[in-house]
Amino acid sequence: MDVHHLATLRAVRDTGGVTAAAARLHLTPSAVSQHLRALTERVGTPLVERVGRGIRLTDAGRALAEAAVDVAVALERAGSAVDEFRGAPAGSVRVAFFQSAAVLLAPGLLHRVAAHPGVEVHLGDRDVAQQDFPALTADFDLVVAHRPDTGEDWPPGVRVAPLLREPLDVALPADHPLAGRASLTPAELAGQRWIAVQEGFPVAGVLDRVAAVAGSPARVVQRFNDFGVVEALVAAGHGISLLPRYTAGGRPGVRLVPLAGVGAARRIEALTTPERAARRVVRVVLDELRAEAAAITA
């Protein structure tokens, strides 16, 4: 079987259709269809079936797509076995960061990787909604993603490496009546003017949970994803916000107060595919990324 055809079948399974698989693989939909036809002819049994205007994998297709993961991992392990005899690890690794994670982790990661002369890290700026992070693993070796502390897990087929848990504190103007408190409960924040991130991003989900515990909807007056801008708006007295503890809080005029009574935090994790996780150079960069995260939380 052609490994590219197997990868195409797997992409159709992971994305749910030909068009989405084509976008992930940087192919045309007709090329994806041709790969599926060639693979079907090779194995001699239907791998996909029509459902309305789309397709889905048959039982045989799902079984072969799962086996395709094993094939990809085996090929990477074979390459890594040879790399072990070449001395120090070498190669380039593409790492996607959302903005605030890049501020927190990227500078230290590059310093740490500099200790491995043959390893190069190329950073990518990808600030997307939570459900769009897994798709980035098609173009990046490691994808630094975040989700609410109590949110849903990432979909099957994605390898997840925990990096850190970052509490979300209430950011208030320094002269706000609540700024001197040691902690705040959701009920005490009812009726406040909130500056939130866009819907679909992890911190927005945490604010929804805070509002649910308080028993009243959050009064959102502005939405902005750049935490630096949010801090500036808070400092100027235009509202309060939820900001990550390790990333934010450096601007004068802003006070961060812990939130009690609700699990207000985000999980920052590194996503990758099973075959990329088997690459020696990717494992080296992931280890350094974990070390940098551990140093920050320590």
Short mmCIF file of C-alpha atoms in Angstrom, two decimals:
data_model
loop_
_atom_site.label_atom_id
_atom_site.label_comp_id
_atom_site.label_asym_id
_atom_site.label_seq_id
_atom_site.Cartn_x
_atom_site.Cartn_y
_atom_site.Cartn_z
CA MET A 1 0.00 0.00 0.00
CA ASP A 2 1.13 3.54 -0.73
CA VAL A 3 1.86 5.39 2.52
CA HIS A 4 0.50 8.64 1.03
CA HIS A 5 -2.79 6.93 0.27
CA LEU A 6 -2.92 5.64 3.83
CA ALA A 7 -2.27 9.16 5.12
CA THR A 8 -5.13 10.43 2.97
CA LEU A 9 -7.54 7.87 4.40
CA ARG A 10 -6.48 8.83 7.89
CA ALA A 11 -7.02 12.53 7.14
CA VAL A 12 -10.52 11.82 5.87
CA ARG A 13 -11.26 10.00 9.12
CA ASP A 14 -9.83 12.78 11.27
CA THR A 15 -11.48 15.68 9.44
CA GLY A 16 -14.75 14.04 8.47
CA GLY A 17 -14.72 14.66 4.73
CA VAL A 18 -12.83 14.94 1.46
CA THR A 19 -12.73 18.75 1.30
CA ALA A 20 -11.44 19.14 4.86
CA ALA A 21 -8.88 16.36 4.33
CA ALA A 22 -7.68 18.07 1.15
CA ALA A 23 -7.16 21.34 3.07
CA ARG A 24 -5.20 19.54 5.78
CA LEU A 25 -2.99 17.69 3.29
CA HIS A 26 -2.62 20.67 0.92
CA LEU A 27 -4.13 18.64 -1.91
CA THR A 28 -7.11 19.18 -4.17
CA PRO A 29 -10.36 17.32 -3.35
CA SER A 30 -9.99 15.40 -6.63
CA ALA A 31 -6.52 14.22 -5.59
CA VAL A 32 -7.94 12.99 -2.28
CA SER A 33 -10.68 11.11 -4.14
CA GLN A 34 -8.08 9.54 -6.43
CA HIS A 35 -6.04 8.37 -3.45
CA LEU A 36 -9.12 6.80 -1.91
CA ARG A 37 -10.02 5.02 -5.16
CA ALA A 38 -6.49 3.69 -5.60
CA LEU A 39 -6.38 2.43 -2.03
CA THR A 40 -9.80 0.81 -2.36
CA GLU A 41 -8.68 -1.02 -5.49
CA ARG A 42 -5.54 -2.17 -3.70
CA VAL A 43 -7.31 -3.65 -0.68
CA GLY A 44 -10.31 -4.97 -2.63
CA THR A 45 -13.06 -3.80 -0.26
CA PRO A 46 -14.99 -0.52 0.11
CA LEU A 47 -13.32 1.92 2.48
CA VAL A 48 -15.81 4.81 2.25
CA GLU A 49 -19.53 5.08 1.66
CA ARG A 50 -21.89 7.86 0.66
CA VAL A 51 -23.96 9.55 3.37
CA GLY A 52 -26.16 12.29 1.96
CA ARG A 53 -23.87 14.70 0.14
CA GLY A 54 -20.77 13.53 1.99
CA ILE A 55 -18.90 10.31 2.79
CA ARG A 56 -17.93 8.33 5.85
CA LEU A 57 -15.53 5.47 6.42
CA THR A 58 -16.79 1.91 6.42
CA ASP A 59 -15.78 -0.47 9.19
CA ALA A 60 -12.92 -1.62 6.97
CA GLY A 61 -11.95 1.97 6.31
CA ARG A 62 -11.85 2.82 10.00
CA ALA A 63 -9.74 -0.24 10.74
CA LEU A 64 -7.29 0.63 7.95
CA ALA A 65 -7.13 4.29 9.04
CA GLU A 66 -6.15 3.16 12.53
CA ALA A 67 -3.51 0.87 11.04
CA ALA A 68 -2.25 3.83 8.98
CA VAL A 69 -1.30 5.53 12.25
CA ASP A 70 0.80 2.49 13.19
CA VAL A 71 2.49 2.57 9.77
CA ALA A 72 3.39 6.27 10.12
CA VAL A 73 4.74 5.72 13.63
CA ALA A 74 6.78 2.71 12.49
CA LEU A 75 8.39 4.73 9.70
CA GLU A 76 9.35 7.53 12.09
CA ARG A 77 10.73 5.01 14.59
CA ALA A 78 12.82 3.48 11.83
CA GLY A 79 14.26 6.91 11.05
CA SER A 80 14.90 7.57 14.74
CA ALA A 81 16.69 4.21 15.07
CA VAL A 82 19.17 5.33 12.43
CA ASP A 83 19.47 8.79 14.05
CA GLU A 84 20.71 7.18 17.26
CA PHE A 85 23.91 6.24 15.40
CA ARG A 86 24.48 9.76 14.09
CA GLY A 87 25.45 11.24 17.43
CA ALA A 88 23.63 14.31 18.75
CA PRO A 89 20.06 14.91 17.54
CA ALA A 90 19.75 17.18 14.52
CA GLY A 91 16.97 18.65 12.44
CA SER A 92 14.33 21.37 12.44
CA VAL A 93 11.13 21.41 14.48
CA ARG A 94 8.16 23.67 13.77
CA VAL A 95 6.34 24.83 16.91
CA ALA A 96 3.04 26.74 16.80
CA PHE A 97 2.26 29.09 19.69
CA PHE A 98 -0.78 31.15 20.53
CA GLN A 99 0.28 34.65 21.49
CA SER A 100 0.29 34.62 25.29
CA ALA A 101 1.96 31.19 25.42
CA ALA A 102 4.69 32.49 23.11
CA VAL A 103 5.33 35.38 25.52
CA LEU A 104 5.52 32.92 28.39
CA LEU A 105 7.46 30.02 26.88
CA ALA A 106 9.12 30.83 23.54
CA PRO A 107 12.12 32.93 24.69
CA GLY A 108 13.18 30.36 27.28
CA LEU A 109 12.61 27.48 24.86
CA LEU A 110 14.95 29.03 22.30
CA HIS A 111 17.62 29.53 24.99
CA ARG A 112 17.34 25.88 26.03
CA VAL A 113 17.40 24.52 22.47
CA ALA A 114 20.58 26.52 21.82
CA ALA A 115 22.34 23.87 23.92
CA HIS A 116 21.63 21.40 21.08
CA PRO A 117 23.70 22.77 18.15
CA GLY A 118 22.11 20.56 15.53
CA VAL A 119 18.51 21.39 16.48
CA GLU A 120 16.61 24.32 14.99
CA VAL A 121 13.21 25.57 16.18
CA HIS A 122 10.99 27.56 13.85
CA LEU A 123 8.18 29.38 15.64
CA GLY A 124 4.71 29.88 14.21
CA ASP A 125 2.09 32.40 15.40
CA ARG A 126 -1.31 30.68 15.50
CA ASP A 127 -3.96 32.14 17.83
CA VAL A 128 -7.08 30.15 16.97
CA ALA A 129 -10.29 29.04 18.62
CA GLN A 130 -9.97 25.99 20.86
CA GLN A 131 -11.49 23.50 18.41
CA ASP A 132 -9.04 24.54 15.67
CA PHE A 133 -5.81 23.65 17.48
CA PRO A 134 -5.74 19.91 16.58
CA ALA A 135 -5.86 20.68 12.84
CA LEU A 136 -2.61 22.64 13.18
CA THR A 137 -0.75 19.38 13.85
CA ALA A 138 -0.89 18.78 10.09
CA ASP A 139 1.57 21.65 9.53
CA PHE A 140 3.51 21.81 12.81
CA ASP A 141 5.52 19.25 14.74
CA LEU A 142 4.31 20.67 18.07
CA VAL A 143 1.25 22.83 18.69
CA VAL A 144 1.08 24.69 22.00
CA ALA A 145 -2.64 24.90 22.78
CA HIS A 146 -4.84 25.83 25.71
CA ARG A 147 -8.23 24.82 27.06
CA PRO A 148 -10.26 25.51 30.20
CA ASP A 149 -9.18 23.59 33.27
CA THR A 150 -12.45 21.64 33.32
CA GLY A 151 -13.02 21.68 29.55
CA GLU A 152 -13.33 18.80 27.15
CA ASP A 153 -10.30 16.69 26.25
CA TRP A 154 -8.66 16.93 22.84
CA PRO A 155 -10.03 14.56 20.15
CA PRO A 156 -8.68 11.02 19.67
CA GLY A 157 -5.64 10.68 17.45
CA VAL A 158 -3.80 13.65 18.97
CA ARG A 159 -0.93 13.10 21.40
CA VAL A 160 -1.13 15.49 24.36
CA ALA A 161 1.80 16.53 26.56
CA PRO A 162 0.75 18.62 29.61
CA LEU A 163 2.91 21.70 30.12
CA LEU A 164 1.35 23.75 32.91
CA ARG A 165 -1.85 24.80 34.63
CA GLU A 166 -2.15 28.60 34.73
CA PRO A 167 -4.66 30.16 37.16
CA LEU A 168 -6.87 32.94 35.85
CA ASP A 169 -7.08 35.91 38.21
CA VAL A 170 -9.46 38.84 38.27
CA ALA A 171 -7.72 41.88 36.80
CA LEU A 172 -8.98 45.16 38.28
CA PRO A 173 -7.89 48.80 38.11
CA ALA A 174 -5.63 49.52 41.07
CA ASP A 175 -8.17 52.02 42.47
CA HIS A 176 -11.16 49.65 42.12
CA PRO A 177 -13.07 49.11 45.41
CA LEU A 178 -12.38 45.35 45.19
CA ALA A 179 -8.68 45.63 44.30
CA GLY A 180 -7.53 45.32 47.90
CA ARG A 181 -9.22 41.99 48.53
CA ALA A 182 -7.19 38.81 49.07
CA SER A 183 -9.60 36.86 46.85
CA LEU A 184 -12.97 37.32 45.16
CA THR A 185 -16.00 35.08 44.59
CA PRO A 186 -18.17 35.08 41.47
CA ALA A 187 -21.08 36.52 43.46
CA GLU A 188 -19.00 39.55 44.40
CA LEU A 189 -18.34 40.24 40.71
CA ALA A 190 -21.97 40.24 39.59
CA GLY A 191 -22.86 43.38 37.65
CA GLN A 192 -19.25 44.34 36.88
CA ARG A 193 -18.25 45.54 33.40
CA TRP A 194 -16.15 42.77 31.81
CA ILE A 195 -13.53 42.92 29.10
CA ALA A 196 -13.48 39.40 27.65
CA VAL A 197 -11.82 37.46 24.85
CA GLN A 198 -13.73 36.40 21.75
CA GLU A 199 -16.27 33.59 22.01
CA GLY A 200 -14.81 30.14 21.36
CA PHE A 201 -11.50 30.89 23.08
CA PRO A 202 -10.74 29.09 26.36
CA VAL A 203 -10.81 32.10 28.72
CA ALA A 204 -14.29 32.99 27.43
CA GLY A 205 -15.51 29.58 28.59
CA VAL A 206 -14.13 30.22 32.07
CA LEU A 207 -15.96 33.56 32.26
CA ASP A 208 -19.19 31.76 31.31
CA ARG A 209 -18.63 29.40 34.22
CA VAL A 210 -18.00 32.32 36.61
CA ALA A 211 -21.27 33.89 35.48
CA ALA A 212 -23.12 30.60 35.99
CA VAL A 213 -21.82 30.28 39.56
CA ALA A 214 -22.73 33.92 40.25
CA GLY A 215 -26.23 33.31 38.95
CA SER A 216 -26.23 36.28 36.56
CA PRO A 217 -24.90 36.80 33.03
CA ALA A 218 -21.54 38.49 32.64
CA ARG A 219 -21.88 42.09 31.46
CA VAL A 220 -19.34 42.07 28.64
CA VAL A 221 -18.62 45.58 27.32
CA GLN A 222 -15.56 44.80 25.16
CA ARG A 223 -13.96 41.73 23.58
CA PHE A 224 -10.28 41.62 22.70
CA ASN A 225 -7.88 38.67 22.48
CA ASP A 226 -4.59 40.49 23.05
CA PHE A 227 -3.98 40.37 26.80
CA GLY A 228 -1.69 43.41 26.57
CA VAL A 229 -4.55 45.47 25.18
CA VAL A 230 -6.92 44.04 27.80
CA GLU A 231 -4.51 45.09 30.57
CA ALA A 232 -4.35 48.60 29.11
CA LEU A 233 -8.15 48.84 29.09
CA VAL A 234 -8.36 47.58 32.67
CA ALA A 235 -5.68 50.03 33.84
CA ALA A 236 -7.65 52.86 32.22
CA GLY A 237 -10.76 51.88 34.18
CA HIS A 238 -12.88 50.58 31.30
CA GLY A 239 -13.74 47.31 33.03
CA ILE A 240 -12.37 44.22 34.73
CA SER A 241 -11.17 40.98 33.17
CA LEU A 242 -9.86 37.46 33.69
CA LEU A 243 -6.15 37.27 32.94
CA PRO A 244 -3.61 34.42 33.20
CA ARG A 245 -1.44 34.76 36.30
CA TYR A 246 2.00 33.98 34.83
CA THR A 247 1.48 35.89 31.58
CA ALA A 248 -0.26 39.08 32.70
CA GLY A 249 -0.13 41.56 35.56
CA GLY A 250 2.98 43.48 34.59
CA ARG A 251 1.27 46.76 33.71
CA PRO A 252 1.18 49.51 36.36
CA GLY A 253 -2.34 50.31 37.51
CA VAL A 254 -3.58 46.70 37.28
CA ARG A 255 -4.13 44.47 40.31
CA LEU A 256 -4.57 40.71 39.97
CA VAL A 257 -6.78 39.08 42.61
CA PRO A 258 -7.29 35.29 42.86
CA LEU A 259 -10.79 34.00 42.15
CA ALA A 260 -12.33 31.64 44.72
CA GLY A 261 -15.32 29.33 44.43
CA VAL A 262 -14.78 28.27 40.82
CA GLY A 263 -11.99 26.44 38.97
CA ALA A 264 -10.66 29.42 37.05
CA ALA A 265 -7.59 28.22 35.16
CA ARG A 266 -6.41 27.13 31.75
CA ARG A 267 -4.38 24.11 30.77
CA ILE A 268 -1.50 24.74 28.39
CA GLU A 269 -0.55 21.59 26.50
CA ALA A 270 1.56 20.54 23.53
CA LEU A 271 -0.27 18.65 20.80
CA THR A 272 1.36 16.47 18.17
CA THR A 273 0.63 13.47 16.00
CA PRO A 274 1.76 9.97 17.02
CA GLU A 275 4.34 9.75 14.24
CA ARG A 276 5.89 13.14 15.01
CA ALA A 277 6.05 12.16 18.68
CA ALA A 278 8.32 9.30 17.58
CA ARG A 279 10.89 11.66 16.00
CA ARG A 280 14.01 12.02 18.11
CA VAL A 281 14.48 15.73 17.42
CA VAL A 282 10.83 16.47 18.27
CA ARG A 283 11.22 14.63 21.58
CA VAL A 284 14.26 16.78 22.39
CA VAL A 285 12.34 20.02 21.79
CA LEU A 286 9.32 18.76 23.72
CA ASP A 287 11.54 17.89 26.69
CA GLU A 288 12.97 21.41 26.67
CA LEU A 289 9.48 22.89 26.40
CA ARG A 290 8.40 20.90 29.44
CA ALA A 291 11.51 22.01 31.33
CA GLU A 292 10.75 25.67 30.58
CA ALA A 293 7.14 25.26 31.74
CA ALA A 294 8.31 23.56 34.94
CA ALA A 295 10.72 26.40 35.65
CA ILE A 296 7.94 28.98 35.28
CA THR A 297 5.53 27.22 37.60
CA ALA A 298 8.29 26.58 40.15
#
